[in-house]
Tab-separated table of C-alpha atoms and ligand atoms in Angstrom:
chain	number	residue	atom	x	y	z
A	1	MET	CA	29.328	65.392	151.994
A	2	LYS	CA	31.729	66.094	154.831
A	3	ARG	CA	34.508	63.537	155.236
A	4	ILE	CA	35.362	63.096	158.913
A	5	ALA	CA	38.134	61.272	160.737
A	6	LEU	CA	37.092	60.502	164.301
A	7	LEU	CA	39.905	59.931	166.765
A	8	GLY	CA	38.794	58.250	169.996
A	9	SER	CA	35.524	56.932	168.526
A	10	THR	CA	34.813	54.506	171.394
A	11	GLY	CA	34.890	57.158	174.126
A	12	SER	CA	32.199	59.393	175.550
A	13	ILE	CA	32.625	62.171	172.957
A	14	GLY	CA	33.396	59.655	170.201
A	15	THR	CA	30.205	57.627	170.606
A	16	GLN	CA	28.090	60.794	170.890
A	17	ALA	CA	29.717	62.088	167.705
A	18	LEU	CA	28.738	58.907	165.889
A	19	ASP	CA	25.226	59.358	167.265
A	20	VAL	CA	25.164	62.817	165.676
A	21	VAL	CA	26.510	61.418	162.384
A	22	SER	CA	23.932	58.620	162.348
A	23	ARG	CA	21.069	61.130	162.512
A	24	ASP	CA	21.966	62.409	159.067
A	25	GLU	CA	24.221	59.854	157.461
A	26	LYS	CA	23.890	61.214	153.937
A	27	GLN	CA	25.669	64.333	155.062
A	28	TYR	CA	28.851	62.618	156.295
A	29	ALA	CA	31.439	60.087	155.251
A	30	VAL	CA	33.530	58.645	158.049
A	31	THR	CA	37.109	58.199	156.775
A	32	ALA	CA	38.786	56.831	159.897
A	33	LEU	CA	37.832	55.524	163.329
A	34	THR	CA	40.321	54.990	166.132
A	35	ALA	CA	40.151	53.392	169.577
A	36	GLY	CA	42.623	52.662	172.364
A	37	THR	CA	41.619	49.151	173.501
A	38	ASN	CA	37.910	48.533	172.885
A	39	ALA	CA	38.255	46.306	169.778
A	40	ARG	CA	34.714	44.930	170.101
A	41	LEU	CA	33.039	48.320	169.945
A	42	LEU	CA	35.433	49.555	167.250
A	43	GLU	CA	34.515	46.555	165.082
A	44	GLU	CA	30.814	47.324	165.544
A	45	GLN	CA	31.414	50.981	164.562
A	46	VAL	CA	33.534	49.977	161.560
A	47	ARG	CA	30.792	47.655	160.279
A	48	ARG	CA	28.220	50.417	160.674
A	49	PHE	CA	30.170	53.428	159.314
A	50	ARG	CA	32.615	51.758	156.906
A	51	PRO	CA	35.679	54.007	157.248
A	52	ARG	CA	38.733	53.399	155.063
A	53	LEU	CA	40.962	53.057	158.090
A	54	ALA	CA	40.477	51.627	161.599
A	55	VAL	CA	43.152	52.074	164.271
A	56	LEU	CA	43.657	50.324	167.598
A	57	GLY	CA	46.223	51.139	170.305
A	58	GLU	CA	48.023	47.760	170.355
A	59	GLU	CA	49.506	45.679	167.565
A	60	GLN	CA	48.202	42.291	168.730
A	61	ALA	CA	44.628	43.541	169.081
A	62	ALA	CA	44.902	45.172	165.651
A	63	TRP	CA	45.928	41.849	164.080
A	64	GLU	CA	42.936	40.152	165.608
A	65	LEU	CA	40.638	42.907	164.411
A	66	LYS	CA	42.104	42.678	160.928
A	67	GLY	CA	41.227	38.981	160.882
A	68	ARG	CA	37.647	39.649	161.968
A	69	LEU	CA	37.261	42.388	159.336
A	70	ALA	CA	38.635	40.225	156.527
A	71	ASP	CA	35.223	40.321	154.781
A	72	THR	CA	35.461	44.156	154.460
A	73	ASP	CA	37.846	46.462	152.615
A	74	VAL	CA	38.664	48.422	155.756
A	75	ARG	CA	42.362	48.760	156.470
A	76	VAL	CA	43.512	48.184	160.061
A	77	SER	CA	46.472	49.872	161.679
A	78	TYR	CA	47.732	50.463	165.218
A	79	GLY	CA	49.636	52.640	167.632
A	80	GLU	CA	50.837	56.182	167.190
A	81	GLU	CA	51.654	55.704	163.550
A	82	GLY	CA	48.100	54.581	162.844
A	83	LEU	CA	46.643	57.531	164.761
A	84	LEU	CA	48.813	60.028	162.877
A	85	GLU	CA	47.757	58.492	159.591
A	86	ALA	CA	44.091	58.714	160.570
A	87	ALA	CA	44.596	62.406	161.445
A	88	SER	CA	46.303	63.278	158.156
A	89	MET	CA	44.607	61.171	155.413
A	90	GLU	CA	44.216	63.213	152.281
A	91	GLU	CA	40.587	62.308	151.566
A	92	CYS	CA	39.296	64.092	154.657
A	93	ASP	CA	37.707	67.486	155.427
A	94	MET	CA	37.625	67.458	159.192
A	95	VAL	CA	39.333	65.686	162.080
A	96	LEU	CA	37.408	65.351	165.322
A	97	ASN	CA	39.972	64.812	168.038
A	98	ALA	CA	38.189	63.078	170.933
A	99	LEU	CA	41.263	61.415	172.411
A	100	VAL	CA	41.983	61.915	176.069
A	101	GLY	CA	45.229	63.293	177.477
A	102	VAL	CA	48.501	64.392	175.931
A	103	ALA	CA	48.121	61.400	173.550
A	104	GLY	CA	45.980	63.811	171.525
A	105	LEU	CA	48.751	66.378	170.953
A	106	GLN	CA	50.582	64.830	168.017
A	107	PRO	CA	47.367	63.880	166.199
A	108	THR	CA	46.239	67.524	166.613
A	109	VAL	CA	49.497	68.666	165.055
A	110	ALA	CA	49.197	66.056	162.262
A	111	ALA	CA	45.663	67.194	161.410
A	112	LEU	CA	46.696	70.836	161.238
A	113	GLU	CA	49.832	70.000	159.220
A	114	ALA	CA	47.581	68.213	156.744
A	115	GLY	CA	45.418	71.336	156.505
A	116	HIS	CA	42.269	69.699	157.943
A	117	THR	CA	39.713	71.659	159.920
A	118	LEU	CA	40.047	70.491	163.506
A	119	ALA	CA	37.047	69.921	165.755
A	120	LEU	CA	38.799	69.811	169.093
A	121	ALA	CA	37.503	68.010	172.179
A	122	ASN	CA	41.000	67.059	173.348
A	123	LYS	CA	41.710	70.121	175.512
A	124	GLU	CA	45.016	68.608	176.666
A	125	SER	CA	46.438	69.460	173.200
A	126	LEU	CA	46.065	73.138	174.101
A	127	VAL	CA	46.935	72.774	177.790
A	128	CYS	CA	50.275	71.229	176.808
A	129	GLY	CA	51.037	72.814	173.474
A	130	GLY	CA	48.678	75.789	173.086
A	131	ALA	CA	51.280	78.237	171.769
A	132	ARG	CA	52.625	75.836	169.147
A	133	VAL	CA	49.223	74.471	168.162
A	134	MET	CA	47.697	77.938	167.600
A	135	GLU	CA	50.783	79.109	165.762
A	136	LEU	CA	50.569	76.129	163.433
A	137	ALA	CA	46.836	76.562	162.831
A	138	GLN	CA	47.453	80.172	161.878
A	139	LYS	CA	50.369	79.332	159.625
A	140	LYS	CA	48.300	76.698	157.810
A	141	GLY	CA	45.152	78.860	157.748
A	142	VAL	CA	43.165	76.052	159.419
A	143	SER	CA	40.204	76.566	161.774
A	144	ILE	CA	40.009	74.951	165.172
A	145	LEU	CA	36.368	74.530	166.183
A	146	PRO	CA	35.784	73.997	169.900
A	147	VAL	CA	33.823	70.934	171.004
A	148	ASP	CA	34.133	71.583	174.755
A	149	SER	CA	30.700	72.955	175.704
A	150	GLU	CA	32.010	76.109	177.382
A	151	HIS	CA	34.273	77.008	174.513
A	152	SER	CA	31.541	76.303	172.002
A	153	ALA	CA	29.387	78.721	174.025
A	154	ILE	CA	32.113	81.373	173.987
A	155	PHE	CA	32.646	80.853	170.260
A	156	GLN	CA	28.921	81.306	169.611
A	157	SER	CA	28.600	84.288	171.971
A	158	MET	CA	31.603	85.993	170.429
A	159	GLY	CA	29.849	86.065	167.045
A	160	ASN	CA	32.128	87.858	164.651
A	161	ARG	CA	32.974	90.763	166.958
A	162	PRO	CA	36.632	91.781	167.091
A	163	LEU	CA	38.673	90.714	170.104
A	164	GLU	CA	39.268	94.396	171.115
A	165	GLU	CA	35.548	94.650	171.955
A	166	VAL	CA	35.715	91.828	174.481
A	167	ARG	CA	36.165	92.841	178.120
A	168	ARG	CA	36.107	89.327	179.552
A	169	VAL	CA	34.761	85.854	179.268
A	170	LEU	CA	32.600	84.196	181.899
A	171	LEU	CA	33.484	80.544	181.993
A	172	THR	CA	30.891	78.518	183.849
A	173	ALA	CA	31.571	75.432	185.976
A	174	SER	CA	29.071	72.938	187.375
A	175	GLY	CA	31.207	72.629	190.493
A	176	GLY	CA	31.409	68.864	189.981
A	177	PRO	CA	30.335	66.072	192.337
A	178	PHE	CA	32.202	67.475	195.381
A	179	PHE	CA	30.895	71.014	195.322
A	180	GLY	CA	30.417	72.415	198.842
A	181	LYS	CA	32.526	69.763	200.558
A	182	SER	CA	35.034	70.691	203.237
A	183	ARG	CA	38.709	69.863	203.014
A	184	GLU	CA	38.282	67.104	205.579
A	185	GLU	CA	35.448	65.558	203.627
A	186	LEU	CA	37.438	65.819	200.412
A	187	ARG	CA	40.388	63.959	201.954
A	188	GLY	CA	38.453	60.692	202.160
A	189	MET	CA	36.715	60.866	198.769
A	190	THR	CA	37.088	57.724	196.646
A	191	ALA	CA	37.230	57.191	192.893
A	192	LYS	CA	33.717	55.769	192.975
A	193	GLU	CA	32.383	58.952	194.548
A	194	ALA	CA	34.341	61.162	192.143
A	195	LEU	CA	32.865	59.339	189.170
A	196	ARG	CA	29.305	60.324	190.115
A	197	HIS	CA	28.988	63.629	188.233
A	198	PRO	CA	25.641	65.400	188.767
A	199	ASN	CA	25.084	66.867	185.285
A	200	TRP	CA	27.327	65.180	182.692
A	201	SER	CA	28.207	61.600	181.841
A	202	MET	CA	31.813	61.649	180.563
A	203	GLY	CA	35.029	59.618	180.414
A	204	LYS	CA	36.669	58.768	183.755
A	205	LYS	CA	39.623	61.108	183.454
A	206	ILE	CA	37.617	64.260	182.762
A	207	THR	CA	35.110	63.285	185.456
A	208	VAL	CA	37.888	63.196	188.070
A	209	ASP	CA	39.248	66.449	186.619
A	210	SER	CA	35.770	67.953	187.189
A	211	ALA	CA	35.819	66.788	190.811
A	212	THR	CA	39.186	68.493	191.488
A	213	MET	CA	38.242	71.470	189.254
A	214	MET	CA	41.440	70.794	187.316
A	215	ASN	CA	39.096	70.538	184.344
A	216	LYS	CA	38.016	74.144	184.811
A	217	GLY	CA	41.632	75.220	185.164
A	218	PHE	CA	42.442	73.439	181.900
A	219	GLU	CA	39.450	75.183	180.318
A	220	VAL	CA	40.799	78.584	181.389
A	221	MET	CA	43.988	77.715	179.468
A	222	GLU	CA	41.959	76.370	176.561
A	223	ALA	CA	39.983	79.646	176.363
A	224	VAL	CA	43.138	81.761	176.490
A	225	TRP	CA	44.641	79.865	173.558
A	226	LEU	CA	41.535	79.416	171.436
A	227	PHE	CA	40.349	83.018	171.605
A	228	GLY	CA	43.623	84.890	172.107
A	229	LEU	CA	42.580	86.255	175.544
A	230	ALA	CA	44.774	87.456	178.381
A	231	PRO	CA	44.547	85.040	181.353
A	232	GLU	CA	43.018	87.854	183.451
A	233	GLN	CA	40.147	88.114	180.996
A	234	VAL	CA	38.781	84.656	181.892
A	235	GLU	CA	36.577	84.564	184.985
A	236	VAL	CA	35.309	81.251	186.326
A	237	LEU	CA	31.795	81.190	187.807
A	238	VAL	CA	30.139	78.216	189.441
A	239	HIS	CA	26.737	77.616	187.876
A	240	ARG	CA	25.235	74.429	189.320
A	241	GLU	CA	22.449	74.035	186.779
A	242	SER	CA	24.760	73.681	183.707
A	243	ILE	CA	22.294	75.535	181.497
A	244	LEU	CA	24.287	78.667	180.679
A	245	HIS	CA	27.412	77.175	179.134
A	246	SER	CA	29.546	80.362	179.191
A	247	ALA	CA	29.315	84.000	178.144
A	248	VAL	CA	31.207	86.908	176.653
A	249	GLU	CA	31.096	90.372	178.218
A	250	PHE	CA	31.782	93.170	175.752
A	251	ARG	CA	33.324	96.589	176.389
A	252	ASP	CA	29.905	98.310	176.502
A	253	GLY	CA	28.744	95.996	179.291
A	254	CYS	CA	26.601	93.724	177.074
A	255	VAL	CA	26.818	90.033	178.007
A	256	MET	CA	26.076	87.431	175.329
A	257	ALA	CA	25.620	83.864	176.557
A	258	GLN	CA	24.650	80.505	175.116
A	259	LEU	CA	22.042	78.411	176.903
A	260	SER	CA	20.760	74.888	176.311
A	261	GLU	CA	20.129	71.587	178.046
A	262	PRO	CA	23.469	70.039	179.087
A	263	ASP	CA	24.076	67.627	176.210
A	264	MET	CA	27.411	67.330	174.417
A	265	ARG	CA	25.704	66.376	171.179
A	266	LEU	CA	24.898	70.068	170.621
A	267	PRO	CA	28.522	71.381	170.616
A	268	ILE	CA	29.630	68.273	168.721
A	269	GLN	CA	26.954	68.768	166.047
A	270	LEU	CA	27.689	72.472	165.744
A	271	ALA	CA	31.381	71.766	165.129
A	272	LEU	CA	30.472	69.181	162.475
A	273	THR	CA	27.941	71.327	160.640
A	274	TRP	CA	29.579	74.727	161.105
A	275	PRO	CA	28.989	77.341	159.678
A	276	GLN	CA	25.469	75.968	159.514
A	277	ARG	CA	23.011	75.048	162.227
A	278	GLN	CA	20.723	72.095	161.824
A	279	GLU	CA	17.680	70.418	163.328
A	280	GLY	CA	18.372	69.853	167.003
A	281	ALA	CA	20.308	66.957	168.352
A	282	ILE	CA	18.921	67.703	171.771
A	283	LYS	CA	15.750	68.324	173.726
A	284	PRO	CA	14.508	71.935	173.674
A	285	LEU	CA	15.210	74.132	176.667
A	286	ASP	CA	12.238	74.911	178.908
A	287	LEU	CA	13.293	77.827	181.083
A	288	THR	CA	10.051	77.830	183.071
A	289	GLN	CA	10.830	74.265	184.190
A	290	ILE	CA	14.292	75.322	185.289
A	291	GLY	CA	12.963	78.423	187.036
A	292	ALA	CA	16.184	79.948	188.348
A	293	LEU	CA	19.807	80.072	187.318
A	294	THR	CA	22.398	80.655	190.039
A	295	PHE	CA	25.980	81.856	189.923
A	296	GLN	CA	28.701	82.056	192.537
A	297	LYS	CA	32.425	82.447	192.946
A	298	PRO	CA	34.447	79.215	192.883
A	299	ASP	CA	35.977	77.903	196.125
A	300	ARG	CA	39.687	78.235	195.270
A	301	GLU	CA	40.781	77.225	198.764
A	302	ASN	CA	39.254	73.766	198.783
A	303	PHE	CA	39.731	73.278	195.020
A	304	PRO	CA	43.269	74.611	194.571
A	305	CYS	CA	43.797	72.966	191.178
A	306	LEU	CA	41.902	75.848	189.591
A	307	GLY	CA	44.331	78.460	190.968
A	308	LEU	CA	47.293	76.252	190.029
A	309	CYS	CA	46.191	76.364	186.380
A	310	GLU	CA	45.441	80.110	186.491
A	311	ASP	CA	48.980	80.736	187.752
A	312	ALA	CA	50.382	78.352	185.174
A	313	ILE	CA	48.767	80.115	182.226
A	314	ARG	CA	50.017	83.481	183.512
A	315	GLN	CA	53.571	82.060	183.684
A	316	GLY	CA	53.266	80.395	180.290
A	317	GLY	CA	56.187	78.353	178.901
A	318	ASP	CA	55.988	74.663	179.742
A	319	ARG	CA	53.826	75.037	182.860
A	320	GLY	CA	50.680	73.605	181.249
A	321	ALA	CA	52.545	70.532	180.029
A	322	VAL	CA	54.037	69.979	183.497
A	323	ILE	CA	50.663	70.196	185.275
A	324	ASN	CA	49.047	67.996	182.662
A	325	GLY	CA	51.658	65.236	182.859
A	326	ALA	CA	51.517	65.186	186.656
A	327	ASN	CA	47.736	65.260	186.606
A	328	GLU	CA	47.501	62.312	184.206
A	329	VAL	CA	49.674	60.210	186.485
A	330	ALA	CA	47.879	61.404	189.624
A	331	VAL	CA	44.381	60.740	188.216
A	332	ALA	CA	45.403	57.240	187.117
A	333	LEU	CA	46.833	56.481	190.582
A	334	PHE	CA	43.710	57.904	192.224
A	335	LEU	CA	41.452	55.743	190.042
A	336	GLU	CA	43.520	52.718	191.073
A	337	GLY	CA	43.012	53.653	194.731
A	338	LYS	CA	46.741	54.211	195.220
A	339	ILE	CA	46.645	57.887	196.241
A	340	GLY	CA	44.054	60.040	197.932
A	341	PHE	CA	41.896	62.752	196.343
A	342	LEU	CA	43.902	65.643	197.778
A	343	ASP	CA	47.161	64.035	196.609
A	344	ILE	CA	46.213	64.890	193.018
A	345	TYR	CA	46.826	68.563	193.716
A	346	GLU	CA	49.960	67.827	195.750
A	347	MET	CA	51.510	65.798	192.960
A	348	CYS	CA	50.882	68.554	190.391
A	349	ALA	CA	52.144	71.347	192.649
A	350	GLN	CA	55.274	69.314	193.447
A	351	ALA	CA	55.978	68.682	189.757
A	352	LEU	CA	55.743	72.429	189.065
A	353	GLN	CA	58.295	73.048	191.801
A	354	ASP	CA	60.668	70.311	190.692
A	355	GLN	CA	60.646	70.911	186.946
A	356	PRO	CA	62.826	73.773	185.655
A	357	PHE	CA	60.914	76.446	183.713
A	358	ARG	CA	61.249	76.197	179.945
A	359	GLU	CA	60.205	79.258	177.976
A	360	ASN	CA	58.925	78.209	174.588
A	361	PRO	CA	59.194	74.440	174.087
A	362	THR	CA	58.710	72.830	170.682
A	363	ILE	CA	56.223	69.940	170.332
A	364	GLU	CA	59.082	67.435	170.647
A	365	GLU	CA	60.319	69.199	173.810
A	366	ILE	CA	56.803	69.209	175.238
A	367	LEU	CA	56.586	65.451	174.755
A	368	GLU	CA	59.984	65.049	176.438
A	369	ILE	CA	58.880	67.214	179.345
A	370	ASP	CA	55.738	65.096	179.619
A	371	ARG	CA	57.805	61.904	179.848
A	372	ALA	CA	60.153	63.429	182.452
A	373	VAL	CA	57.241	64.625	184.581
A	374	ARG	CA	55.529	61.246	184.440
A	375	ALA	CA	58.702	59.381	185.420
A	376	GLN	CA	59.250	61.794	188.287
A	377	CYS	CA	55.650	61.528	189.562
A	378	LEU	CA	55.638	57.724	189.360
A	379	GLY	CA	59.037	57.621	191.083
A	380	SER	CA	57.930	59.915	193.905
A	381	HIS	CA	54.806	57.801	194.373
A	382	ILE	CA	56.752	54.562	194.647
A	383	ALA	CA	59.133	56.236	197.110
A	384	LEU	CA	56.251	57.290	199.361
A	385	PRO	CA	55.458	54.744	202.058
A	386	ARG	CA	51.664	54.381	202.256
B	401	NAD	P1	36.999	58.787	177.007
B	401	NAD	O1	38.000	58.235	177.945
B	401	NAD	O2	35.572	58.418	177.158
B	401	NAD	O3	37.435	58.435	175.491
B	401	NAD	C1	38.753	58.564	175.022
B	401	NAD	C2	38.917	57.901	173.661
B	401	NAD	O4	40.302	57.951	173.300
B	401	NAD	C3	38.552	56.425	173.642
B	401	NAD	O5	38.121	56.080	172.351
B	401	NAD	C4	39.901	55.733	173.933
B	401	NAD	O6	39.933	54.422	173.435
B	401	NAD	C5	40.849	56.625	173.178
B	401	NAD	N1	42.189	56.678	173.777
B	401	NAD	C6	42.484	56.948	175.069
B	401	NAD	N2	43.822	56.915	175.253
B	401	NAD	C7	44.370	56.632	174.077
B	401	NAD	C8	45.716	56.458	173.599
B	401	NAD	N3	46.750	56.596	174.426
B	401	NAD	N4	45.915	56.190	172.317
B	401	NAD	C9	44.883	56.086	171.478
B	401	NAD	N5	43.595	56.214	171.832
B	401	NAD	C10	43.336	56.480	173.112
B	401	NAD	O7	37.175	60.370	177.048
B	401	NAD	P2	36.063	61.494	176.753
B	401	NAD	O8	35.292	61.787	177.989
B	401	NAD	O9	35.336	61.186	175.505
B	401	NAD	O10	37.006	62.774	176.512
B	401	NAD	C11	37.743	62.969	175.330
B	401	NAD	C12	38.305	64.386	175.321
B	401	NAD	O11	37.204	65.311	175.245
B	401	NAD	C13	39.073	64.750	176.584
B	401	NAD	O12	40.122	65.591	176.260
B	401	NAD	C14	38.052	65.507	177.419
B	401	NAD	O13	38.648	66.441	178.274
B	401	NAD	C15	37.240	66.205	176.309
B	401	NAD	N6	35.862	66.526	176.723
B	401	NAD	C16	35.009	65.528	177.038
B	401	NAD	C17	33.699	65.807	177.376
B	401	NAD	C18	32.698	64.729	177.683
B	401	NAD	O14	31.547	64.997	177.867
B	401	NAD	N7	33.106	63.466	177.731
B	401	NAD	C19	33.295	67.150	177.441
B	401	NAD	C20	34.180	68.154	177.125
B	401	NAD	C21	35.485	67.807	176.744
B	402	MG	MG1	33.814	71.627	179.406
């Protein structure tokens, strides 16, 4: 039996992970479930999967949940302390981090410190703290298994070949809901339009990140950190069909790719069952139905967030943390209708200019940088007459 702590269980990845678990419950024990605010769904999940620990974001809500769960032996906790405990409980084999944003960084560190295998959906952990996170994983001898579909595809395509044999990685992008739009069209795009993704149903933040292509930029960084690649070795290709989830090109010219229907339950299940594969969580791929797969270069001019991230990973240091902090603020303001779609890029580019470069920040320093960037972005937004 694999004992799993699931951080962010009420989100898009979290609920799909529980769907995977529920297909073969004898195989798993859920040790902890955590949610930000959705107490009702968390309660439902707790009653169904009976973890030892349930964690909510806020104290008041946690007290209420504790009252409602009085008939069970499930412990209820809250806030950052609760999350860190969920990530580091001794009676656990694997932590699936499906939190969104930099909020996932410390739990990632806590899981690795505790020596737990980490199934990582929270790419922001690597965007902000990639150097420190990978260093810690290595020191502790802990595996990080990618849950992001592209990185799962790269991981599978890599097989057990040595890194020296890899020429480059082809990282595919759906292009998001605004593919093909002109700059003028993009200017007027609303949150409602950005949230209509053609191929994937995901949390709001990553859906907006897909629309700006910031998500693909973050995935370039994620690939660099996870696989030890040079930034120049990661090439982004737009592939509208979302069937080929990424590929590895080897020195001899051979390209190995992973294909399947676009369904996150496959990479989630693979991370949970690794190193084994099991009966499919998803519908089989019918290539004759799909007919053709297309690939093209990304439009870096109209989607400049991609290039911003590519530059950032080449510069290294704290640049990922700066972009991420600015992007979290910008996406939240965009979702509230307070800034325009193109302002997301502007806010991130401005933060990179304004923040001094720091070479090799510790986790604590990264969190400080994150706070400084957020304060600055919120301040600059309030100062702007709109
Ligand atoms: P989501 O918004 O649907 O879910 C996030 C979860 O984290 C929820 O349970 C929420 O309650 C919790 N949470 C959010 N903020 C929190 C905080 N400050 N403290 C404690 N808990 C908090 O997000 P998602 O789409 O499931 O994405 C999760 C992560 O997986 C992201 O890093 C995303 O980039 C990555 N990812 C998602 C998908 C997808 O298909 N959804 C695909 C690839 C990668
Ligand atoms: Mg992805």
